[in-house]
Amino acid sequence: MGVEDVTTIHEEYGGERLPPGQRRTERFPVLSKSGTPRWEMDSWEFTVTGAVENELTFSWREFTDLPQATQRQDFHCVTGWSRFDNEFTGVPFRTIAERADVADDAVHVLFESLDGYSTNLPLDECMRDGVLFVLELDGQPLPSEHGGPLRVVTPHKYAYKGAKWVNSVEFLTEPRRGYWEKRGYSNTANPWGEERYSFL
Ligand SMILES: Nc1nc2c(c(=O)[nH]1)N[C@H]1C(S)=C(S)[C@@H](COP(=O)(O)O)O[C@H]1N2
Ligand SMILES: [Mo]
């Protein structure tokens, strides 16, 4: 299976590979609002609900049987660091949307996690290349502090748009804000526009 290169996204936004105000790091810092939650393979469940024709529930086994892709992606944290060339393997968001058969009036998506975190994106921003439910980093199971067993990545957005420990996706007919979006971080979060905070 080939590795898809998603590190050219910045061209679409007319910016440099390193977004304005960011510093490149080789490290991979951990940012979690409240520590790493526990999970058990036997009781783990992933649900897809809301504005869909088919609500879905996956066990760990069922989820890991879904078709996967491997992509090289950059990762931009709103606190100012960027990590280039992460190799993420996971299930494309589009695959989940197709299986759920998203309703015509769905416009927005809310991701929820085992630690009570949530984050939101417009549906069209989720359907693009690069939005993955990640199971592996650099060919190894995703480390638990980085969101293992399953996290979302959003290379076209600051990383808070990617829910670690994700276990629920809800399709919405109206926008709803997630954890940081309710607390002053930008709802749009475009790194090349330096959309870090929201004053509305
Ligand atoms: N479930 C959950 N997801 C989360 C967070 C969190 O606290 N809980 N923090 C977010 C923030 S603010 C960032 S910058 C990235 C950090 O990912 P990392 O810890 O792998 O660097 O995860 C995002 N996803
Ligand atoms: Mo963050």
mmCIF file with all atom_site columns, C-alpha atoms and ligand atoms in Angstrom:
data_model
loop_
_atom_site.group_PDB
_atom_site.id
_atom_site.type_symbol
_atom_site.label_atom_id
_atom_site.label_alt_id
_atom_site.label_comp_id
_atom_site.label_asym_id
_atom_site.label_entity_id
_atom_site.label_seq_id
_atom_site.pdbx_PDB_ins_code
_atom_site.Cartn_x
_atom_site.Cartn_y
_atom_site.Cartn_z
_atom_site.occupancy
_atom_site.B_iso_or_equiv
_atom_site.pdbx_formal_charge
_atom_site.auth_seq_id
_atom_site.auth_comp_id
_atom_site.auth_asym_id
_atom_site.auth_atom_id
_atom_site.pdbx_PDB_model_num
ATOM   1   C  CA  . MET A 1 1   ? 0.000   0.000  0.000  1.00 0.00 ? 1   MET A CA  1
ATOM   2   C  CA  . GLY A 1 2   ? 1.431   3.385  -0.995 1.00 0.00 ? 2   GLY A CA  1
ATOM   3   C  CA  . VAL A 1 3   ? 1.826   6.391  1.232  1.00 0.00 ? 3   VAL A CA  1
ATOM   4   C  CA  . GLU A 1 4   ? -0.257  9.333  0.139  1.00 0.00 ? 4   GLU A CA  1
ATOM   5   C  CA  . ASP A 1 5   ? 1.419   12.732 0.545  1.00 0.00 ? 5   ASP A CA  1
ATOM   6   C  CA  . VAL A 1 6   ? -0.865  15.290 2.147  1.00 0.00 ? 6   VAL A CA  1
ATOM   7   C  CA  . THR A 1 7   ? 1.913   17.755 3.077  1.00 0.00 ? 7   THR A CA  1
ATOM   8   C  CA  . THR A 1 8   ? 1.142   20.079 0.143  1.00 0.00 ? 8   THR A CA  1
ATOM   9   C  CA  . ILE A 1 9   ? -2.150  21.303 1.635  1.00 0.00 ? 9   ILE A CA  1
ATOM   10  C  CA  . HIS A 1 10  ? -0.582  24.713 2.346  1.00 0.00 ? 10  HIS A CA  1
ATOM   11  C  CA  . GLU A 1 11  ? -0.484  25.446 -1.402 1.00 0.00 ? 11  GLU A CA  1
ATOM   12  C  CA  . GLU A 1 12  ? -4.245  25.444 -1.412 1.00 0.00 ? 12  GLU A CA  1
ATOM   13  C  CA  . TYR A 1 13  ? -4.191  28.181 1.246  1.00 0.00 ? 13  TYR A CA  1
ATOM   14  C  CA  . GLY A 1 14  ? -1.500  30.170 -0.561 1.00 0.00 ? 14  GLY A CA  1
ATOM   15  C  CA  . GLY A 1 15  ? 0.933   29.756 2.316  1.00 0.00 ? 15  GLY A CA  1
ATOM   16  C  CA  . GLU A 1 16  ? 4.305   28.283 3.216  1.00 0.00 ? 16  GLU A CA  1
ATOM   17  C  CA  . ARG A 1 17  ? 4.517   24.736 4.488  1.00 0.00 ? 17  ARG A CA  1
ATOM   18  C  CA  . LEU A 1 18  ? 5.201   26.156 7.980  1.00 0.00 ? 18  LEU A CA  1
ATOM   19  C  CA  . PRO A 1 19  ? 2.144   28.321 8.781  1.00 0.00 ? 19  PRO A CA  1
ATOM   20  C  CA  . PRO A 1 20  ? 2.704   31.875 10.074 1.00 0.00 ? 20  PRO A CA  1
ATOM   21  C  CA  . GLY A 1 21  ? 3.683   32.122 13.732 1.00 0.00 ? 21  GLY A CA  1
ATOM   22  C  CA  . GLN A 1 22  ? 4.575   28.418 13.978 1.00 0.00 ? 22  GLN A CA  1
ATOM   23  C  CA  . ARG A 1 23  ? 7.900   26.860 14.997 1.00 0.00 ? 23  ARG A CA  1
ATOM   24  C  CA  . ARG A 1 24  ? 8.970   23.480 13.716 1.00 0.00 ? 24  ARG A CA  1
ATOM   25  C  CA  . THR A 1 25  ? 9.733   20.753 16.259 1.00 0.00 ? 25  THR A CA  1
ATOM   26  C  CA  . GLU A 1 26  ? 11.012  17.194 15.938 1.00 0.00 ? 26  GLU A CA  1
ATOM   27  C  CA  . ARG A 1 27  ? 9.406   16.309 19.249 1.00 0.00 ? 27  ARG A CA  1
ATOM   28  C  CA  . PHE A 1 28  ? 5.775   15.366 19.631 1.00 0.00 ? 28  PHE A CA  1
ATOM   29  C  CA  . PRO A 1 29  ? 4.406   17.235 22.656 1.00 0.00 ? 29  PRO A CA  1
ATOM   30  C  CA  . VAL A 1 30  ? 1.264   15.951 24.343 1.00 0.00 ? 30  VAL A CA  1
ATOM   31  C  CA  . LEU A 1 31  ? -1.669  18.297 24.918 1.00 0.00 ? 31  LEU A CA  1
ATOM   32  C  CA  . SER A 1 32  ? -4.617  16.859 26.781 1.00 0.00 ? 32  SER A CA  1
ATOM   33  C  CA  . LYS A 1 33  ? -7.215  18.725 28.798 1.00 0.00 ? 33  LYS A CA  1
ATOM   34  C  CA  . SER A 1 34  ? -7.358  16.053 31.514 1.00 0.00 ? 34  SER A CA  1
ATOM   35  C  CA  . GLY A 1 35  ? -4.937  13.181 31.081 1.00 0.00 ? 35  GLY A CA  1
ATOM   36  C  CA  . THR A 1 36  ? -5.117  9.936  29.141 1.00 0.00 ? 36  THR A CA  1
ATOM   37  C  CA  . PRO A 1 37  ? -8.354  7.978  29.595 1.00 0.00 ? 37  PRO A CA  1
ATOM   38  C  CA  . ARG A 1 38  ? -8.373  4.208  30.001 1.00 0.00 ? 38  ARG A CA  1
ATOM   39  C  CA  . TRP A 1 39  ? -10.001 1.970  27.453 1.00 0.00 ? 39  TRP A CA  1
ATOM   40  C  CA  . GLU A 1 40  ? -10.628 -1.755 27.058 1.00 0.00 ? 40  GLU A CA  1
ATOM   41  C  CA  . MET A 1 41  ? -10.728 -3.537 23.758 1.00 0.00 ? 41  MET A CA  1
ATOM   42  C  CA  . ASP A 1 42  ? -13.733 -5.671 24.737 1.00 0.00 ? 42  ASP A CA  1
ATOM   43  C  CA  . SER A 1 43  ? -15.999 -2.816 25.746 1.00 0.00 ? 43  SER A CA  1
ATOM   44  C  CA  . TRP A 1 44  ? -14.732 -0.178 23.273 1.00 0.00 ? 44  TRP A CA  1
ATOM   45  C  CA  . GLU A 1 45  ? -17.468 1.046  20.974 1.00 0.00 ? 45  GLU A CA  1
ATOM   46  C  CA  . PHE A 1 46  ? -17.556 3.623  18.194 1.00 0.00 ? 46  PHE A CA  1
ATOM   47  C  CA  . THR A 1 47  ? -20.908 5.128  17.265 1.00 0.00 ? 47  THR A CA  1
ATOM   48  C  CA  . VAL A 1 48  ? -22.129 7.153  14.292 1.00 0.00 ? 48  VAL A CA  1
ATOM   49  C  CA  . THR A 1 49  ? -25.407 8.953  14.968 1.00 0.00 ? 49  THR A CA  1
ATOM   50  C  CA  . GLY A 1 50  ? -27.579 11.919 13.996 1.00 0.00 ? 50  GLY A CA  1
ATOM   51  C  CA  . ALA A 1 51  ? -28.453 12.993 10.473 1.00 0.00 ? 51  ALA A CA  1
ATOM   52  C  CA  . VAL A 1 52  ? -27.675 9.700  8.723  1.00 0.00 ? 52  VAL A CA  1
ATOM   53  C  CA  . GLU A 1 53  ? -29.754 7.001  7.032  1.00 0.00 ? 53  GLU A CA  1
ATOM   54  C  CA  . ASN A 1 54  ? -27.884 4.271  8.941  1.00 0.00 ? 54  ASN A CA  1
ATOM   55  C  CA  . GLU A 1 55  ? -26.747 4.825  12.495 1.00 0.00 ? 55  GLU A CA  1
ATOM   56  C  CA  . LEU A 1 56  ? -23.695 2.625  13.079 1.00 0.00 ? 56  LEU A CA  1
ATOM   57  C  CA  . THR A 1 57  ? -21.946 0.967  15.989 1.00 0.00 ? 57  THR A CA  1
ATOM   58  C  CA  . PHE A 1 58  ? -18.511 -0.621 15.605 1.00 0.00 ? 58  PHE A CA  1
ATOM   59  C  CA  . SER A 1 59  ? -16.689 -2.910 17.994 1.00 0.00 ? 59  SER A CA  1
ATOM   60  C  CA  . TRP A 1 60  ? -12.888 -2.643 18.056 1.00 0.00 ? 60  TRP A CA  1
ATOM   61  C  CA  . ARG A 1 61  ? -12.642 -5.672 15.765 1.00 0.00 ? 61  ARG A CA  1
ATOM   62  C  CA  . GLU A 1 62  ? -15.196 -4.260 13.323 1.00 0.00 ? 62  GLU A CA  1
ATOM   63  C  CA  . PHE A 1 63  ? -13.546 -0.860 13.206 1.00 0.00 ? 63  PHE A CA  1
ATOM   64  C  CA  . THR A 1 64  ? -10.061 -2.199 12.606 1.00 0.00 ? 64  THR A CA  1
ATOM   65  C  CA  . ASP A 1 65  ? -11.430 -4.367 9.754  1.00 0.00 ? 65  ASP A CA  1
ATOM   66  C  CA  . LEU A 1 66  ? -12.412 -1.231 7.798  1.00 0.00 ? 66  LEU A CA  1
ATOM   67  C  CA  . PRO A 1 67  ? -10.248 -0.300 4.784  1.00 0.00 ? 67  PRO A CA  1
ATOM   68  C  CA  . GLN A 1 68  ? -7.329  1.938  5.765  1.00 0.00 ? 68  GLN A CA  1
ATOM   69  C  CA  . ALA A 1 69  ? -5.011  4.424  4.133  1.00 0.00 ? 69  ALA A CA  1
ATOM   70  C  CA  . THR A 1 70  ? -1.532  5.656  5.043  1.00 0.00 ? 70  THR A CA  1
ATOM   71  C  CA  . GLN A 1 71  ? -0.735  9.339  4.634  1.00 0.00 ? 71  GLN A CA  1
ATOM   72  C  CA  . ARG A 1 72  ? 2.212   11.636 5.313  1.00 0.00 ? 72  ARG A CA  1
ATOM   73  C  CA  . GLN A 1 73  ? 0.850   14.699 7.081  1.00 0.00 ? 73  GLN A CA  1
ATOM   74  C  CA  . ASP A 1 74  ? 2.000   17.794 8.929  1.00 0.00 ? 74  ASP A CA  1
ATOM   75  C  CA  . PHE A 1 75  ? 0.521   18.589 12.343 1.00 0.00 ? 75  PHE A CA  1
ATOM   76  C  CA  . HIS A 1 76  ? 0.035   22.169 13.578 1.00 0.00 ? 76  HIS A CA  1
ATOM   77  C  CA  . CYS A 1 77  ? -0.728  22.931 17.213 1.00 0.00 ? 77  CYS A CA  1
ATOM   78  C  CA  . VAL A 1 78  ? -2.436  26.220 18.030 1.00 0.00 ? 78  VAL A CA  1
ATOM   79  C  CA  . THR A 1 79  ? 0.111   26.807 20.818 1.00 0.00 ? 79  THR A CA  1
ATOM   80  C  CA  . GLY A 1 80  ? 2.772   27.364 18.136 1.00 0.00 ? 80  GLY A CA  1
ATOM   81  C  CA  . TRP A 1 81  ? 4.556   24.144 17.228 1.00 0.00 ? 81  TRP A CA  1
ATOM   82  C  CA  . SER A 1 82  ? 4.362   22.115 14.035 1.00 0.00 ? 82  SER A CA  1
ATOM   83  C  CA  . ARG A 1 83  ? 5.538   18.554 13.475 1.00 0.00 ? 83  ARG A CA  1
ATOM   84  C  CA  . PHE A 1 84  ? 6.206   17.603 9.851  1.00 0.00 ? 84  PHE A CA  1
ATOM   85  C  CA  . ASP A 1 85  ? 5.995   14.227 8.098  1.00 0.00 ? 85  ASP A CA  1
ATOM   86  C  CA  . ASN A 1 86  ? 3.886   12.190 10.482 1.00 0.00 ? 86  ASN A CA  1
ATOM   87  C  CA  . GLU A 1 87  ? 2.909   8.916  8.876  1.00 0.00 ? 87  GLU A CA  1
ATOM   88  C  CA  . PHE A 1 88  ? -0.669  8.228  9.893  1.00 0.00 ? 88  PHE A CA  1
ATOM   89  C  CA  . THR A 1 89  ? -2.584  5.042  9.079  1.00 0.00 ? 89  THR A CA  1
ATOM   90  C  CA  . GLY A 1 90  ? -6.311  4.954  9.546  1.00 0.00 ? 90  GLY A CA  1
ATOM   91  C  CA  . VAL A 1 91  ? -9.825  4.944  8.197  1.00 0.00 ? 91  VAL A CA  1
ATOM   92  C  CA  . PRO A 1 92  ? -10.768 7.940  6.027  1.00 0.00 ? 92  PRO A CA  1
ATOM   93  C  CA  . PHE A 1 93  ? -13.654 10.016 7.386  1.00 0.00 ? 93  PHE A CA  1
ATOM   94  C  CA  . ARG A 1 94  ? -15.320 9.632  3.974  1.00 0.00 ? 94  ARG A CA  1
ATOM   95  C  CA  . THR A 1 95  ? -15.522 5.867  4.425  1.00 0.00 ? 95  THR A CA  1
ATOM   96  C  CA  . ILE A 1 96  ? -17.507 6.288  7.639  1.00 0.00 ? 96  ILE A CA  1
ATOM   97  C  CA  . ALA A 1 97  ? -19.746 8.928  6.041  1.00 0.00 ? 97  ALA A CA  1
ATOM   98  C  CA  . GLU A 1 98  ? -20.465 6.634  3.097  1.00 0.00 ? 98  GLU A CA  1
ATOM   99  C  CA  . ARG A 1 99  ? -21.336 3.655  5.294  1.00 0.00 ? 99  ARG A CA  1
ATOM   100 C  CA  . ALA A 1 100 ? -23.634 5.796  7.416  1.00 0.00 ? 100 ALA A CA  1
ATOM   101 C  CA  . ASP A 1 101 ? -25.226 7.300  4.282  1.00 0.00 ? 101 ASP A CA  1
ATOM   102 C  CA  . VAL A 1 102 ? -25.263 10.903 5.500  1.00 0.00 ? 102 VAL A CA  1
ATOM   103 C  CA  . ALA A 1 103 ? -28.636 12.653 5.186  1.00 0.00 ? 103 ALA A CA  1
ATOM   104 C  CA  . ASP A 1 104 ? -29.087 15.446 2.641  1.00 0.00 ? 104 ASP A CA  1
ATOM   105 C  CA  . ASP A 1 105 ? -29.660 18.045 5.349  1.00 0.00 ? 105 ASP A CA  1
ATOM   106 C  CA  . ALA A 1 106 ? -26.498 17.254 7.348  1.00 0.00 ? 106 ALA A CA  1
ATOM   107 C  CA  . VAL A 1 107 ? -24.114 20.229 7.339  1.00 0.00 ? 107 VAL A CA  1
ATOM   108 C  CA  . HIS A 1 108 ? -21.939 19.784 10.412 1.00 0.00 ? 108 HIS A CA  1
ATOM   109 C  CA  . VAL A 1 109 ? -20.125 17.177 12.489 1.00 0.00 ? 109 VAL A CA  1
ATOM   110 C  CA  . LEU A 1 110 ? -19.419 16.820 16.219 1.00 0.00 ? 110 LEU A CA  1
ATOM   111 C  CA  . PHE A 1 111 ? -16.700 14.424 17.384 1.00 0.00 ? 111 PHE A CA  1
ATOM   112 C  CA  . GLU A 1 112 ? -16.762 13.190 20.989 1.00 0.00 ? 112 GLU A CA  1
ATOM   113 C  CA  . SER A 1 113 ? -14.145 11.382 23.043 1.00 0.00 ? 113 SER A CA  1
ATOM   114 C  CA  . LEU A 1 114 ? -13.615 9.145  26.043 1.00 0.00 ? 114 LEU A CA  1
ATOM   115 C  CA  . ASP A 1 115 ? -12.225 12.039 28.127 1.00 0.00 ? 115 ASP A CA  1
ATOM   116 C  CA  . GLY A 1 116 ? -15.292 14.237 27.585 1.00 0.00 ? 116 GLY A CA  1
ATOM   117 C  CA  . TYR A 1 117 ? -13.586 16.286 24.866 1.00 0.00 ? 117 TYR A CA  1
ATOM   118 C  CA  . SER A 1 118 ? -15.471 17.318 21.779 1.00 0.00 ? 118 SER A CA  1
ATOM   119 C  CA  . THR A 1 119 ? -14.749 19.317 18.651 1.00 0.00 ? 119 THR A CA  1
ATOM   120 C  CA  . ASN A 1 120 ? -16.736 20.360 15.597 1.00 0.00 ? 120 ASN A CA  1
ATOM   121 C  CA  . LEU A 1 121 ? -16.254 20.936 11.877 1.00 0.00 ? 121 LEU A CA  1
ATOM   122 C  CA  . PRO A 1 122 ? -18.458 21.660 8.878  1.00 0.00 ? 122 PRO A CA  1
ATOM   123 C  CA  . LEU A 1 123 ? -19.268 18.463 6.996  1.00 0.00 ? 123 LEU A CA  1
ATOM   124 C  CA  . ASP A 1 124 ? -17.448 19.544 3.802  1.00 0.00 ? 124 ASP A CA  1
ATOM   125 C  CA  . GLU A 1 125 ? -14.274 20.174 5.852  1.00 0.00 ? 125 GLU A CA  1
ATOM   126 C  CA  . CYS A 1 126 ? -14.462 16.572 7.090  1.00 0.00 ? 126 CYS A CA  1
ATOM   127 C  CA  . MET A 1 127 ? -14.995 15.039 3.668  1.00 0.00 ? 127 MET A CA  1
ATOM   128 C  CA  . ARG A 1 128 ? -11.661 16.145 2.250  1.00 0.00 ? 128 ARG A CA  1
ATOM   129 C  CA  . ASP A 1 129 ? -8.457  14.134 1.933  1.00 0.00 ? 129 ASP A CA  1
ATOM   130 C  CA  . GLY A 1 130 ? -6.464  14.034 5.136  1.00 0.00 ? 130 GLY A CA  1
ATOM   131 C  CA  . VAL A 1 131 ? -9.252  13.653 7.658  1.00 0.00 ? 131 VAL A CA  1
ATOM   132 C  CA  . LEU A 1 132 ? -8.556  10.223 9.074  1.00 0.00 ? 132 LEU A CA  1
ATOM   133 C  CA  . PHE A 1 133 ? -9.508  8.121  12.078 1.00 0.00 ? 133 PHE A CA  1
ATOM   134 C  CA  . VAL A 1 134 ? -5.938  7.225  12.964 1.00 0.00 ? 134 VAL A CA  1
ATOM   135 C  CA  . LEU A 1 135 ? -4.919  3.811  14.314 1.00 0.00 ? 135 LEU A CA  1
ATOM   136 C  CA  . GLU A 1 136 ? -1.155  3.962  13.705 1.00 0.00 ? 136 GLU A CA  1
ATOM   137 C  CA  . LEU A 1 137 ? 1.642   6.510  13.838 1.00 0.00 ? 137 LEU A CA  1
ATOM   138 C  CA  . ASP A 1 138 ? 4.787   5.631  11.865 1.00 0.00 ? 138 ASP A CA  1
ATOM   139 C  CA  . GLY A 1 139 ? 3.701   2.001  11.542 1.00 0.00 ? 139 GLY A CA  1
ATOM   140 C  CA  . GLN A 1 140 ? 3.108   1.456  15.269 1.00 0.00 ? 140 GLN A CA  1
ATOM   141 C  CA  . PRO A 1 141 ? -0.159  1.500  17.219 1.00 0.00 ? 141 PRO A CA  1
ATOM   142 C  CA  . LEU A 1 142 ? -1.000  5.109  18.030 1.00 0.00 ? 142 LEU A CA  1
ATOM   143 C  CA  . PRO A 1 143 ? 0.485   5.867  21.489 1.00 0.00 ? 143 PRO A CA  1
ATOM   144 C  CA  . SER A 1 144 ? -2.252  6.294  24.093 1.00 0.00 ? 144 SER A CA  1
ATOM   145 C  CA  . GLU A 1 145 ? -1.111  9.795  25.090 1.00 0.00 ? 145 GLU A CA  1
ATOM   146 C  CA  . HIS A 1 146 ? -1.528  10.865 21.445 1.00 0.00 ? 146 HIS A CA  1
ATOM   147 C  CA  . GLY A 1 147 ? -5.077  9.524  21.338 1.00 0.00 ? 147 GLY A CA  1
ATOM   148 C  CA  . GLY A 1 148 ? -4.711  5.778  20.975 1.00 0.00 ? 148 GLY A CA  1
ATOM   149 C  CA  . PRO A 1 149 ? -6.508  3.602  20.257 1.00 0.00 ? 149 PRO A CA  1
ATOM   150 C  CA  . LEU A 1 150 ? -8.228  6.000  17.839 1.00 0.00 ? 150 LEU A CA  1
ATOM   151 C  CA  . ARG A 1 151 ? -7.962  9.712  17.071 1.00 0.00 ? 151 ARG A CA  1
ATOM   152 C  CA  . VAL A 1 152 ? -8.919  12.126 14.336 1.00 0.00 ? 152 VAL A CA  1
ATOM   153 C  CA  . VAL A 1 153 ? -6.362  14.194 12.416 1.00 0.00 ? 153 VAL A CA  1
ATOM   154 C  CA  . THR A 1 154 ? -7.184  17.356 10.466 1.00 0.00 ? 154 THR A CA  1
ATOM   155 C  CA  . PRO A 1 155 ? -4.032  18.529 8.641  1.00 0.00 ? 155 PRO A CA  1
ATOM   156 C  CA  . HIS A 1 156 ? -5.810  21.585 7.184  1.00 0.00 ? 156 HIS A CA  1
ATOM   157 C  CA  . LYS A 1 157 ? -6.726  22.807 10.700 1.00 0.00 ? 157 LYS A CA  1
ATOM   158 C  CA  . TYR A 1 158 ? -5.019  23.391 14.051 1.00 0.00 ? 158 TYR A CA  1
ATOM   159 C  CA  . ALA A 1 159 ? -4.763  20.088 15.847 1.00 0.00 ? 159 ALA A CA  1
ATOM   160 C  CA  . TYR A 1 160 ? -7.487  20.771 18.422 1.00 0.00 ? 160 TYR A CA  1
ATOM   161 C  CA  . LYS A 1 161 ? -9.921  19.950 15.600 1.00 0.00 ? 161 LYS A CA  1
ATOM   162 C  CA  . GLY A 1 162 ? -8.652  16.361 15.832 1.00 0.00 ? 162 GLY A CA  1
ATOM   163 C  CA  . ALA A 1 163 ? -10.293 14.520 18.721 1.00 0.00 ? 163 ALA A CA  1
ATOM   164 C  CA  . LYS A 1 164 ? -8.041  12.034 20.535 1.00 0.00 ? 164 LYS A CA  1
ATOM   165 C  CA  . TRP A 1 165 ? -9.693  8.893  21.991 1.00 0.00 ? 165 TRP A CA  1
ATOM   166 C  CA  . VAL A 1 166 ? -12.640 9.509  19.671 1.00 0.00 ? 166 VAL A CA  1
ATOM   167 C  CA  . ASN A 1 167 ? -15.610 7.204  20.150 1.00 0.00 ? 167 ASN A CA  1
ATOM   168 C  CA  . SER A 1 168 ? -18.541 9.107  18.667 1.00 0.00 ? 168 SER A CA  1
ATOM   169 C  CA  . VAL A 1 169 ? -19.344 11.005 15.512 1.00 0.00 ? 169 VAL A CA  1
ATOM   170 C  CA  . GLU A 1 170 ? -22.623 12.888 15.298 1.00 0.00 ? 170 GLU A CA  1
ATOM   171 C  CA  . PHE A 1 171 ? -23.876 14.365 12.031 1.00 0.00 ? 171 PHE A CA  1
ATOM   172 C  CA  . LEU A 1 172 ? -25.798 17.605 12.594 1.00 0.00 ? 172 LEU A CA  1
ATOM   173 C  CA  . THR A 1 173 ? -28.255 19.728 10.639 1.00 0.00 ? 173 THR A CA  1
ATOM   174 C  CA  . GLU A 1 174 ? -27.012 22.854 12.456 1.00 0.00 ? 174 GLU A CA  1
ATOM   175 C  CA  . PRO A 1 175 ? -23.537 23.778 13.717 1.00 0.00 ? 175 PRO A CA  1
ATOM   176 C  CA  . ARG A 1 176 ? -22.676 23.050 17.341 1.00 0.00 ? 176 ARG A CA  1
ATOM   177 C  CA  . ARG A 1 177 ? -19.438 23.990 19.143 1.00 0.00 ? 177 ARG A CA  1
ATOM   178 C  CA  . GLY A 1 178 ? -17.039 21.624 20.828 1.00 0.00 ? 178 GLY A CA  1
ATOM   179 C  CA  . TYR A 1 179 ? -14.972 21.900 24.004 1.00 0.00 ? 179 TYR A CA  1
ATOM   180 C  CA  . TRP A 1 180 ? -12.386 24.528 22.964 1.00 0.00 ? 180 TRP A CA  1
ATOM   181 C  CA  . GLU A 1 181 ? -14.658 26.221 20.462 1.00 0.00 ? 181 GLU A CA  1
ATOM   182 C  CA  . LYS A 1 182 ? -16.949 27.087 23.399 1.00 0.00 ? 182 LYS A CA  1
ATOM   183 C  CA  . ARG A 1 183 ? -13.971 28.387 25.374 1.00 0.00 ? 183 ARG A CA  1
ATOM   184 C  CA  . GLY A 1 184 ? -12.506 30.943 22.984 1.00 0.00 ? 184 GLY A CA  1
ATOM   185 C  CA  . TYR A 1 185 ? -10.528 29.015 20.404 1.00 0.00 ? 185 TYR A CA  1
ATOM   186 C  CA  . SER A 1 186 ? -11.361 29.767 16.777 1.00 0.00 ? 186 SER A CA  1
ATOM   187 C  CA  . ASN A 1 187 ? -14.258 27.830 15.326 1.00 0.00 ? 187 ASN A CA  1
ATOM   188 C  CA  . THR A 1 188 ? -12.568 27.815 11.899 1.00 0.00 ? 188 THR A CA  1
ATOM   189 C  CA  . ALA A 1 189 ? -8.943  27.141 12.977 1.00 0.00 ? 189 ALA A CA  1
ATOM   190 C  CA  . ASN A 1 190 ? -7.178  27.671 9.638  1.00 0.00 ? 190 ASN A CA  1
ATOM   191 C  CA  . PRO A 1 191 ? -3.413  27.698 10.401 1.00 0.00 ? 191 PRO A CA  1
ATOM   192 C  CA  . TRP A 1 192 ? -2.569  29.746 7.281  1.00 0.00 ? 192 TRP A CA  1
ATOM   193 C  CA  . GLY A 1 193 ? -5.011  32.432 8.379  1.00 0.00 ? 193 GLY A CA  1
ATOM   194 C  CA  . GLU A 1 194 ? -3.686  32.230 11.962 1.00 0.00 ? 194 GLU A CA  1
ATOM   195 C  CA  . GLU A 1 195 ? -7.232  31.651 13.127 1.00 0.00 ? 195 GLU A CA  1
ATOM   196 C  CA  . ARG A 1 196 ? -6.283  30.821 16.731 1.00 0.00 ? 196 ARG A CA  1
ATOM   197 C  CA  . TYR A 1 197 ? -8.813  32.606 18.892 1.00 0.00 ? 197 TYR A CA  1
ATOM   198 C  CA  . SER A 1 198 ? -12.366 33.706 18.549 1.00 0.00 ? 198 SER A CA  1
ATOM   199 C  CA  . PHE A 1 199 ? -13.635 36.888 20.145 1.00 0.00 ? 199 PHE A CA  1
ATOM   200 C  CA  . LEU A 1 200 ? -17.280 36.292 19.344 1.00 0.00 ? 200 LEU A CA  1
HETATM 201 N  N1  . LIG B 2 .   ? -9.963  13.879 23.410 1.00 0.00 ? 1   LIG B N1  1
HETATM 202 C  C1  . LIG B 2 .   ? -9.121  14.921 23.324 1.00 0.00 ? 1   LIG B C1  1
HETATM 203 N  N2  . LIG B 2 .   ? -8.683  15.260 22.099 1.00 0.00 ? 1   LIG B N2  1
HETATM 204 C  C2  . LIG B 2 .   ? -7.839  16.305 21.968 1.00 0.00 ? 1   LIG B C2  1
HETATM 205 C  C3  . LIG B 2 .   ? -7.425  17.055 23.086 1.00 0.00 ? 1   LIG B C3  1
HETATM 206 C  C4  . LIG B 2 .   ? -7.911  16.659 24.366 1.00 0.00 ? 1   LIG B C4  1
HETATM 207 O  O1  . LIG B 2 .   ? -7.619  17.259 25.408 1.00 0.00 ? 1   LIG B O1  1
HETATM 208 N  N3  . LIG B 2 .   ? -8.756  15.586 24.442 1.00 0.00 ? 1   LIG B N3  1
HETATM 209 N  N4  . LIG B 2 .   ? -6.574  18.126 22.923 1.00 0.00 ? 1   LIG B N4  1
HETATM 210 C  C5  . LIG B 2 .   ? -6.552  18.731 21.590 1.00 0.00 ? 1   LIG B C5  1
HETATM 211 C  C6  . LIG B 2 .   ? -5.479  19.662 21.434 1.00 0.00 ? 1   LIG B C6  1
HETATM 212 S  S1  . LIG B 2 .   ? -5.720  21.198 22.130 1.00 0.00 ? 1   LIG B S1  1
HETATM 213 C  C7  . LIG B 2 .   ? -4.375  19.389 20.671 1.00 0.00 ? 1   LIG B C7  1
HETATM 214 S  S2  . LIG B 2 .   ? -3.203  20.578 20.349 1.00 0.00 ? 1   LIG B S2  1
HETATM 215 C  C8  . LIG B 2 .   ? -4.141  18.031 20.134 1.00 0.00 ? 1   LIG B C8  1
HETATM 216 C  C9  . LIG B 2 .   ? -2.834  17.530 20.705 1.00 0.00 ? 1   LIG B C9  1
HETATM 217 O  O2  . LIG B 2 .   ? -2.517  16.259 20.221 1.00 0.00 ? 1   LIG B O2  1
HETATM 218 P  P1  . LIG B 2 .   ? -1.213  15.553 20.797 1.00 0.00 ? 1   LIG B P1  1
HETATM 219 O  O3  . LIG B 2 .   ? -1.366  15.454 22.289 1.00 0.00 ? 1   LIG B O3  1
HETATM 220 O  O4  . LIG B 2 .   ? -1.147  14.227 20.113 1.00 0.00 ? 1   LIG B O4  1
HETATM 221 O  O5  . LIG B 2 .   ? -0.052  16.430 20.440 1.00 0.00 ? 1   LIG B O5  1
HETATM 222 O  O6  . LIG B 2 .   ? -5.180  17.122 20.468 1.00 0.00 ? 1   LIG B O6  1
HETATM 223 C  C10 . LIG B 2 .   ? -6.462  17.672 20.483 1.00 0.00 ? 1   LIG B C10 1
HETATM 224 N  N5  . LIG B 2 .   ? -7.408  16.616 20.725 1.00 0.00 ? 1   LIG B N5  1
HETATM 225 MO MO  . MO  B 3 .   ? -4.037  22.578 21.361 1.00 0.00 ? 2   MO  B MO  1
#
